[in-house]
Amino acid sequence: MISFKKGKIKVPEKIQPTSASIDESWLVLRNVFDKVFSDNTQDISFEKTYRVVYDVVRFKQEAELYNRIKEYLVQRFESLRTDTFSKGSTITHSNWEFLEKLDKVWKSTNIHLECIRDLTLYLERTFCERNRTPGIVETGLEIFNTCLLLPLKDTVNKEYVNGINDLRDTRTYDNPHTEVLERLGSMMLTILSGEDSFFVVFVQNYLLEESMKYYSGLSDSLSLKSIEGFQKVEELIEFETKLDETFLTSDAATKIIKCINKVLIWGNYENIVEPLLKNALDTFNGEYLKKLYYLTTERKYRLKLRSVIQDMINRNVSAIELDESEKKKSIMGSKWTSSIIIMFNKYNKLLQGLSFEVESNNDNETKISIANDRLGGLQQSNDTDGNDNVEDVSQGTISAAGLLNETFSNFFKQNSKHSAQYLSFYLDSCLKNTLEKTEINDSKNCIIDCVNLVRLLPDKDEFTIIYKNQLTKRLLQQQSSLKVEKFACKRINEETGSFWTHKLGTMLRDISRSEYLAQNFSVSQQQKSIGDLSSKDTLEFIPDILTVTSWPFQDIDDIVVEDLILPPQLETLKLDFEKFYNKKYNERTLKWVHSLGSIQIGFQFEKTYHDLIMPFYSALVFLLFENHDELTIDMILEMTNIPEQELYRQLLSLIMSSKSRILKKSPVSKTISKTDKFSINYSFTASTQKVKVQTIVGTTSSRRNENNNINNVLERERINATNAAIVRVLKRRTTLSHTELLERVTEEVKPIFTLQSLVFKKSLGFLITKEYVQRDPENSNLYHYIS
Amino acid sequence: MSKDKEVSSFLKGDFNDLCYSCRTGDVENADRLISTGININQVDKFDNSPLFLASLCGHIEVVKLLLERGAVCDRDRHEGARCVYGALTDDIRNMLVSYDISKKFDSNQPFAAHISSLLNYTDYRFDTCDLRINCKDEKRAVFAHKFMVFARSSALHNSSPSELNEMFTEVSMEVLGTLIEFIYLVPILHSTPSTDFPELIKLANYFQLDSLSEFLNKFRHTADPVEKSNLIVTYQYKFTELARRQLKKFVKDNIIDRHIDIDNVSPNSVSIPDPRSCVPFPDIYLTVENSVGSRRIYPCHIAMLSRAGFFKDIISKNFQENKTYMTTKYASRADVEDSHMLFVELPICDFGVAEAVINYLYYDSSDFDPNYAFDVIRLADYIMADRLKTIAAAVITQSLEGTLSKNVFDILHLGWETGVVRLEQFSAKYIAQHLEELKLSEELRRIILESSQRISSREETDTIELVADIRFYLLSKYDLEVDDLSLLESDADDREFLQSLGLLDYQKDIETLNTILNKLGLSF
């Protein structure tokens, strides 16, 4: 039950209508404000104060009142400054005294200003809103800034930084002091000085400088070394990040971290970065590399990081040596290539995920760099100064792969003499392994890896030509699986562009079409043989029909021997096939290049039975012995019509070769003379059933010949390509100066090979004589396009 | 005026298009039509507003658009209640309700929304409830205001709060909550489960909440959903109107009539009834002194007065008044004797003015003697009740139109003083209409001068506001557009034509105005 006596309650005295005099009202209000500043708000009557303000406004004294409040606040804050932060007390040994005081002042100032705002709400709602003058709190903070904070600015700066350094020393970020810093930080951000906050205008730079000093001092005392040093730095950074995020703006925090990075890591370049990178690249451990990279945000340092990594990789790759102990050049080359591939893959894995982004200075550069990036490492100019080129490319964003490509591309350029050849050797050996099904997958991976490198070659055309020659050999001698060949061709095509590789495609197509024809042909032969019971022994015939232009035979007429005399069986077969083929494609002419073929013959020697795989000519000679026991050279010549030179070579191989000596001659000697007689060497035997009868390739001169051939072909093709490029360029421009033309054409052919001035001159000379291009009669430096 | 009608008839077709878009849910088209300036709060020939159509057809995007563009969903009005209960989905209903009561303690919010918001206070300092009602679960209780329960039901008429509590010991929290929500005009009709009905009806009968029990009984026996929703719509509107009437009666009987005159008595001997047990259970006393020095005290309630910013601040800010109030409140909760009371004195005004303000704050009344309108605006300005200011301004402009002459300058002054733009415009319009009569008036000159001086305190100084307003209303006086003025030059010879357009009269008025300005040295 509520018990409540009816009490006599004091009715408040009536509020005297305030006089028009602002002075009297001001006395009242000042008294009230004094109470606010002494935190006695509960003694203030909101109603009465509100009323006083209301009356002042009613009597149109609002502007005066506003100014007096301002003056009052100026006084307040000034005396607050002198009382609390007098000179004597700022020189104190305790770091935190000043900051704690300031924090307290700031806290109470906020409360006080809000109180005054509430009490003078009517002023705020009328005068300030209608005249768009800043409200009491806003004005108050401004006054706080000018009267209290600005005069103390140096001390604030010093103490604030000291406070932060103190926390850094103690390595704690979770204590009351942090909160003080946090509040002061927000104070400095709230208070405006001109356009920006107090913090940005006065404190930030000082803080950065001091942090720099602090950490460089720390770096001297810690003597950071290698990976342990880096780990230490990491710890420091982790701490600083946590510390900063409690009371700094993210902007300032990033800047500080940048500072640390600059001072501690790059300031200790020899001690930290170099060992770290070396370790990462030697052990292929990307962990620290990644961390280092993420800590490095400045463009300058990222560029540096990039170039250092490139240098180191280059050094490591160059360290791969040719194994001179291998006799065969091809084995040596492919060994070299495989080590490089291993290295490349390792680095690729290591650098994966790191994008070596470097903020570009303007959009234009970004575009260039994107173009560069898109082309990967393909784009390598023939600038004599390689460093310049690196600088250009590194203007913008480059992925780790880009970086690696660039490095390897440069490496290949340095080794341009043999890199194309060796890569091709490697592919050759890979592809030759593909007859066994189990090895196909391994080979495919090797091919992918190797072709990855092919696209980095500066002279891709050279590679193509060598590869083509080897491909021819492989295809005609069926040394590899057609499927894998196709796969490899497709990959190469993807990486180097179709212009140089479409002939490879045609070659492969010829082979597969030949297989198809062979099947059809054998079916038709069988049908024929059903009617003709006499031919008991059927021959297996594998024709290869080659498109002349696609294959790397220099002069078809040189190798076609028209008047060769074939054994009757083969002759029939030849005629049958010609008939069959003409039926199918009657527009085409078929020419037989016997020298590229081979024949497999089964023969029972004295001791063993062997399948002899022989070159076509050798086989022809061998077949003669079906009907003859002994023959002389002249007889053979007469019966076969093999070119004499060629016959000598074949016979020589048949009697000399250590592994496949299936003929013997009397008298025994190392040379062949007209009077020598040849017969089958019945005593021949070998460990395997299949015996490959090889033709001795002749002397060293022929190998040099081969190299010369390649170079000739290369030059011819390059001139052709340059011709086309010049015409393309000039057609668009009509007139160009020599240097301009050279520049543009170089750019045109860059994806495929590096233009040499000799080639350019030859090509230009050719075009002038053919009257595609005309030299300007007055200015010999100028060229016109003749349409 | 005729022009307005013309404009609205011109837009009629578009409004029908808007209604169609609201039915079909075509947000883009609705947006386009609204941007042409259609009044989206009108109704079509079937009395449907666009908002109602959109909610009924379940197009929440259109509903949102309409609300954002200022469509009114005022539950105090029949139309608003229809929208809430006609809404197809709960999502739409919640959106409508949230737009209605989202702004807690916004002094501009109308009647029902304010009362509903009293149950959802967020600031502990604003916990104005003085009635705790326990229910079956002893740990839980419902809080309310004695005066509100008293005004809306008979629950407290014959019993004390503690006796009241005895009655509810068997009632579940949910039902009790629903009942209180009903009293506070929260729209509960659609969300109350029918299982609660018997208990609710019992309680409603007991407390003579006749309309609620009537509704519940009808609703229980209605099966057709359409009829059901119609019932809800009708009754929710009825409830609001009923509450308004009840509060009106309460204010008259228990606040206005229970005022205490203290002018003849020595202040110390005034006896004030115990606010805790005596109707109207006040927690704040308004002291008013009129122009002849009589003084009166009105026992009031912070809950209702807080619709005005002044009363809200007086309690929620940490000053002496807050201290007094909190002391009283804690004493009352702890059942301790206490003689603190909160008195607030208003500026000097007639009692009628104070009562008009009280009526407005309690039940949204704008029904007061136009003679008080000036003082009501001033008082509303003092207590920071902006909506009342505009209402009173409307009262002035409507009731005084055509009858006042020199009064217009007072109105203008009042407009400046209290920042009511409507009054400034009204005065400018009046001056424009009556320029001929006023052109010699000294007061006109003085006030133009005054207006020009007001400029200095503004940022943009290129015009005298009053003069610009007068020029604007001179155009509308002769039904002219700004573009028509070019005719004055192009057709300068055809005086008959210009006369027929009213351009010549307009020109004459402008010249009169310019003469005055010249004399004042203000021409530019």
Coordinates of C-alpha atoms in Angstrom, one line a residue, chain B residues 182-420:
Chain B
F182 CA -4.4 -2.2 -27.7
I183 CA -4.7 0.6 -25.2
Y184 CA -1.6 2.2 -26.7
L185 CA -3.1 1.8 -30.2
V186 CA -0.5 -0.7 -31.5
P187 CA -2.2 -2.4 -34.5
I188 CA -2.6 -5.8 -32.9
L189 CA -5.8 -7.0 -34.6
H190 CA -4.2 -9.0 -37.4
S191 CA -1.6 -10.6 -35.2
T192 CA -3.6 -11.8 -32.2
P193 CA -4.2 -15.5 -32.2
S194 CA -7.8 -16.6 -31.9
T195 CA -6.9 -18.7 -28.9
D196 CA -6.4 -15.6 -26.9
F197 CA -9.8 -14.3 -27.7
P198 CA -11.9 -15.7 -24.8
E199 CA -9.5 -14.3 -22.2
L200 CA -9.2 -11.0 -24.1
I201 CA -13.0 -10.6 -24.3
K202 CA -13.3 -11.3 -20.6
L203 CA -10.8 -8.7 -19.8
A204 CA -12.2 -6.2 -22.3
N205 CA -15.6 -6.6 -20.8
Y206 CA -14.2 -6.2 -17.4
F207 CA -12.5 -3.0 -18.2
Q208 CA -15.3 -1.7 -20.4
L209 CA -13.2 -1.7 -23.5
D210 CA -16.5 -2.1 -25.3
S211 CA -15.3 -1.5 -28.8
L212 CA -12.6 -4.2 -28.4
S213 CA -14.9 -6.8 -27.1
E214 CA -17.4 -5.9 -29.8
F215 CA -14.8 -6.3 -32.4
L216 CA -13.5 -9.6 -31.0
N217 CA -17.0 -11.1 -30.8
K218 CA -17.8 -10.1 -34.4
F219 CA -14.4 -11.2 -35.6
R220 CA -14.8 -14.6 -34.0
H221 CA -17.9 -15.2 -35.8
T222 CA -16.8 -14.1 -39.2
A223 CA -15.3 -16.6 -41.6
D224 CA -15.0 -14.8 -44.9
P225 CA -11.4 -13.3 -45.0
V226 CA -12.6 -10.3 -47.0
E227 CA -15.2 -9.5 -44.4
K228 CA -12.6 -10.1 -41.7
S229 CA -10.2 -7.6 -43.2
N230 CA -12.9 -5.1 -43.7
L231 CA -13.8 -5.5 -40.0
I232 CA -10.2 -4.9 -39.0
V233 CA -9.9 -1.8 -41.1
T234 CA -13.2 -0.4 -39.8
Y235 CA -12.4 -1.1 -36.2
Q236 CA -8.8 0.0 -36.1
Y237 CA -10.0 3.4 -37.3
K238 CA -12.8 3.4 -34.8
F239 CA -10.3 2.5 -32.0
T240 CA -8.1 5.5 -32.9
E241 CA -11.0 7.9 -33.0
L242 CA -12.3 6.4 -29.7
A243 CA -8.9 6.9 -28.1
R244 CA -8.9 10.5 -29.3
R245 CA -12.3 11.1 -27.8
Q246 CA -11.3 9.4 -24.6
L247 CA -8.1 11.4 -24.3
K248 CA -10.1 14.6 -25.0
K249 CA -12.4 13.8 -22.2
F250 CA -9.6 12.9 -19.9
V251 CA -7.7 16.2 -20.6
K252 CA -10.8 18.2 -20.1
D253 CA -12.0 16.5 -16.9
N254 CA -8.7 15.7 -15.3
I255 CA -6.2 18.2 -16.5
I256 CA -7.9 21.4 -17.5
D257 CA -10.6 21.2 -14.9
R258 CA -8.3 20.1 -12.2
H259 CA -6.0 23.0 -12.7
I260 CA -4.9 24.7 -9.5
D261 CA -5.2 28.5 -9.2
I262 CA -2.4 29.9 -7.2
D263 CA -2.6 33.7 -7.8
N264 CA -4.4 34.6 -4.7
V265 CA -2.8 32.1 -2.4
S266 CA 0.5 32.4 -0.8
P267 CA 2.7 29.9 -2.6
N268 CA 3.5 27.9 0.4
S269 CA 0.0 27.0 1.3
V270 CA -1.0 25.6 -2.0
S271 CA -2.0 22.0 -1.6
I272 CA -1.4 19.7 -4.5
P273 CA -3.1 16.2 -4.5
D274 CA -0.8 13.2 -4.2
P275 CA 0.2 12.6 -7.8
R276 CA 0.7 8.9 -7.1
S277 CA -2.8 8.0 -6.1
C278 CA -4.9 10.8 -7.4
V279 CA -6.2 11.2 -10.9
P280 CA -4.7 12.3 -13.2
F281 CA -1.4 10.8 -11.8
P282 CA 0.8 13.6 -13.2
D283 CA 4.5 13.6 -13.3
I284 CA 5.0 17.2 -14.4
Y285 CA 3.3 20.4 -13.5
L286 CA 2.9 23.2 -16.0
T287 CA 2.9 26.6 -14.5
V288 CA 1.3 29.4 -16.5
E289 CA 0.9 33.0 -15.8
N290 CA -1.4 35.1 -17.9
S291 CA -1.1 38.7 -18.9
V292 CA -3.0 40.0 -15.8
G293 CA -0.8 38.1 -13.4
S294 CA -3.1 35.2 -12.6
R295 CA -1.2 31.9 -12.2
R296 CA -2.3 28.3 -12.8
I297 CA -0.8 24.9 -12.5
Y298 CA -1.8 22.1 -14.8
P299 CA -1.0 18.6 -13.8
C300 CA 0.4 16.9 -16.9
H301 CA 2.4 13.9 -18.2
I302 CA 5.9 13.9 -19.6
A303 CA 4.9 11.0 -21.8
M304 CA 2.5 13.1 -23.7
L305 CA 4.3 16.5 -23.4
S306 CA 7.5 14.9 -24.8
R307 CA 6.0 15.2 -28.3
A308 CA 7.5 18.7 -28.0
G309 CA 11.3 18.9 -28.0
F310 CA 11.5 21.2 -25.1
F311 CA 9.8 18.8 -22.7
K312 CA 11.8 15.9 -24.0
D313 CA 15.1 17.7 -23.5
I314 CA 14.1 18.9 -20.0
I315 CA 13.9 15.3 -18.9
S316 CA 16.5 13.6 -21.0
K317 CA 19.3 16.1 -20.5
N318 CA 21.3 15.8 -17.4
F319 CA 20.3 18.9 -15.5
Q320 CA 18.4 19.8 -12.3
E321 CA 15.0 18.9 -13.7
N322 CA 16.3 15.4 -14.6
K323 CA 17.6 15.0 -11.1
T324 CA 14.2 16.0 -9.6
Y325 CA 12.4 13.7 -11.9
M326 CA 14.6 10.7 -11.3
T327 CA 14.4 11.2 -7.6
T328 CA 10.6 11.2 -7.7
K329 CA 10.5 8.3 -10.0
Y330 CA 12.8 6.1 -7.8
A331 CA 11.0 7.2 -4.7
S332 CA 7.7 6.1 -6.2
R333 CA 9.1 2.8 -7.4
A334 CA 10.6 2.1 -4.0
D335 CA 7.4 3.3 -2.4
V336 CA 9.2 5.9 -0.4
E337 CA 7.7 9.3 0.5
D338 CA 9.0 12.1 -1.4
S339 CA 8.0 15.7 -1.9
H340 CA 9.9 16.5 -5.0
M341 CA 7.8 17.6 -7.9
L342 CA 8.7 18.8 -11.3
F343 CA 7.4 22.3 -12.2
V344 CA 7.9 23.9 -15.5
E345 CA 6.9 27.4 -16.2
L346 CA 5.7 28.5 -19.6
P347 CA 6.2 32.1 -20.9
I348 CA 3.4 34.4 -20.1
C349 CA 0.3 33.7 -22.1
D350 CA -3.5 33.3 -21.7
F351 CA -4.7 30.1 -20.1
G352 CA -6.6 29.3 -23.3
V353 CA -3.3 29.3 -25.2
A354 CA -1.7 26.9 -22.7
E355 CA -4.8 24.7 -22.9
A356 CA -4.7 24.7 -26.7
V357 CA -1.1 23.4 -26.6
I358 CA -2.0 20.8 -24.0
N359 CA -4.9 19.6 -26.1
Y360 CA -2.7 19.4 -29.1
L361 CA 0.0 17.4 -27.3
Y362 CA -2.5 15.0 -25.9
Y363 CA -4.8 14.3 -28.7
D364 CA -3.7 16.2 -31.7
S365 CA -6.4 18.8 -31.4
S366 CA -6.0 21.8 -33.7
D367 CA -9.3 23.1 -32.6
F368 CA -8.7 26.4 -30.8
D369 CA -9.9 29.9 -30.8
P370 CA -8.3 31.7 -33.8
N371 CA -7.6 34.6 -31.5
Y372 CA -5.1 32.5 -29.7
A373 CA -3.4 31.4 -32.9
F374 CA -0.6 34.0 -32.6
D375 CA 0.2 33.1 -29.1
V376 CA -0.1 29.4 -29.9
I377 CA 2.6 29.8 -32.5
R378 CA 4.8 31.6 -30.1
L379 CA 4.3 29.0 -27.4
A380 CA 4.8 26.2 -29.9
D381 CA 8.0 27.9 -30.9
Y382 CA 9.1 28.0 -27.3
I383 CA 8.4 24.4 -26.6
M384 CA 9.8 23.4 -30.0
A385 CA 6.6 21.8 -31.5
D386 CA 7.1 22.5 -35.1
R387 CA 4.0 20.7 -36.3
L388 CA 1.8 22.7 -34.0
K389 CA 3.4 25.8 -35.4
T390 CA 2.4 24.9 -39.0
I391 CA -1.1 23.9 -37.8
A392 CA -1.5 27.2 -36.1
A393 CA -0.2 29.1 -39.1
A394 CA -2.8 27.3 -41.2
V395 CA -5.4 28.4 -38.8
I396 CA -4.3 32.0 -39.1
T397 CA -4.1 32.0 -42.8
Q398 CA -7.5 30.4 -43.2
S399 CA -9.5 32.2 -40.6
L400 CA -8.1 35.6 -41.2
E401 CA -8.0 35.6 -45.0
G402 CA -9.7 38.7 -46.4
T403 CA -10.6 40.2 -43.0
L404 CA -7.3 41.5 -41.9
S405 CA -5.6 44.6 -43.2
K406 CA -2.7 46.0 -41.1
N407 CA -2.6 42.8 -39.2
V408 CA -0.6 41.4 -42.1
F409 CA 2.6 43.1 -40.8
D410 CA 2.2 41.4 -37.4
I411 CA 1.8 38.1 -39.2
L412 CA 4.9 38.8 -41.2
H413 CA 6.8 39.6 -38.0
L414 CA 5.6 36.5 -36.3
G415 CA 6.7 34.5 -39.3
W416 CA 10.2 36.0 -39.1
E417 CA 10.3 35.6 -35.3
T418 CA 9.2 32.0 -35.3
G419 CA 10.6 30.9 -38.6
V420 CA 7.3 29.9 -40.2

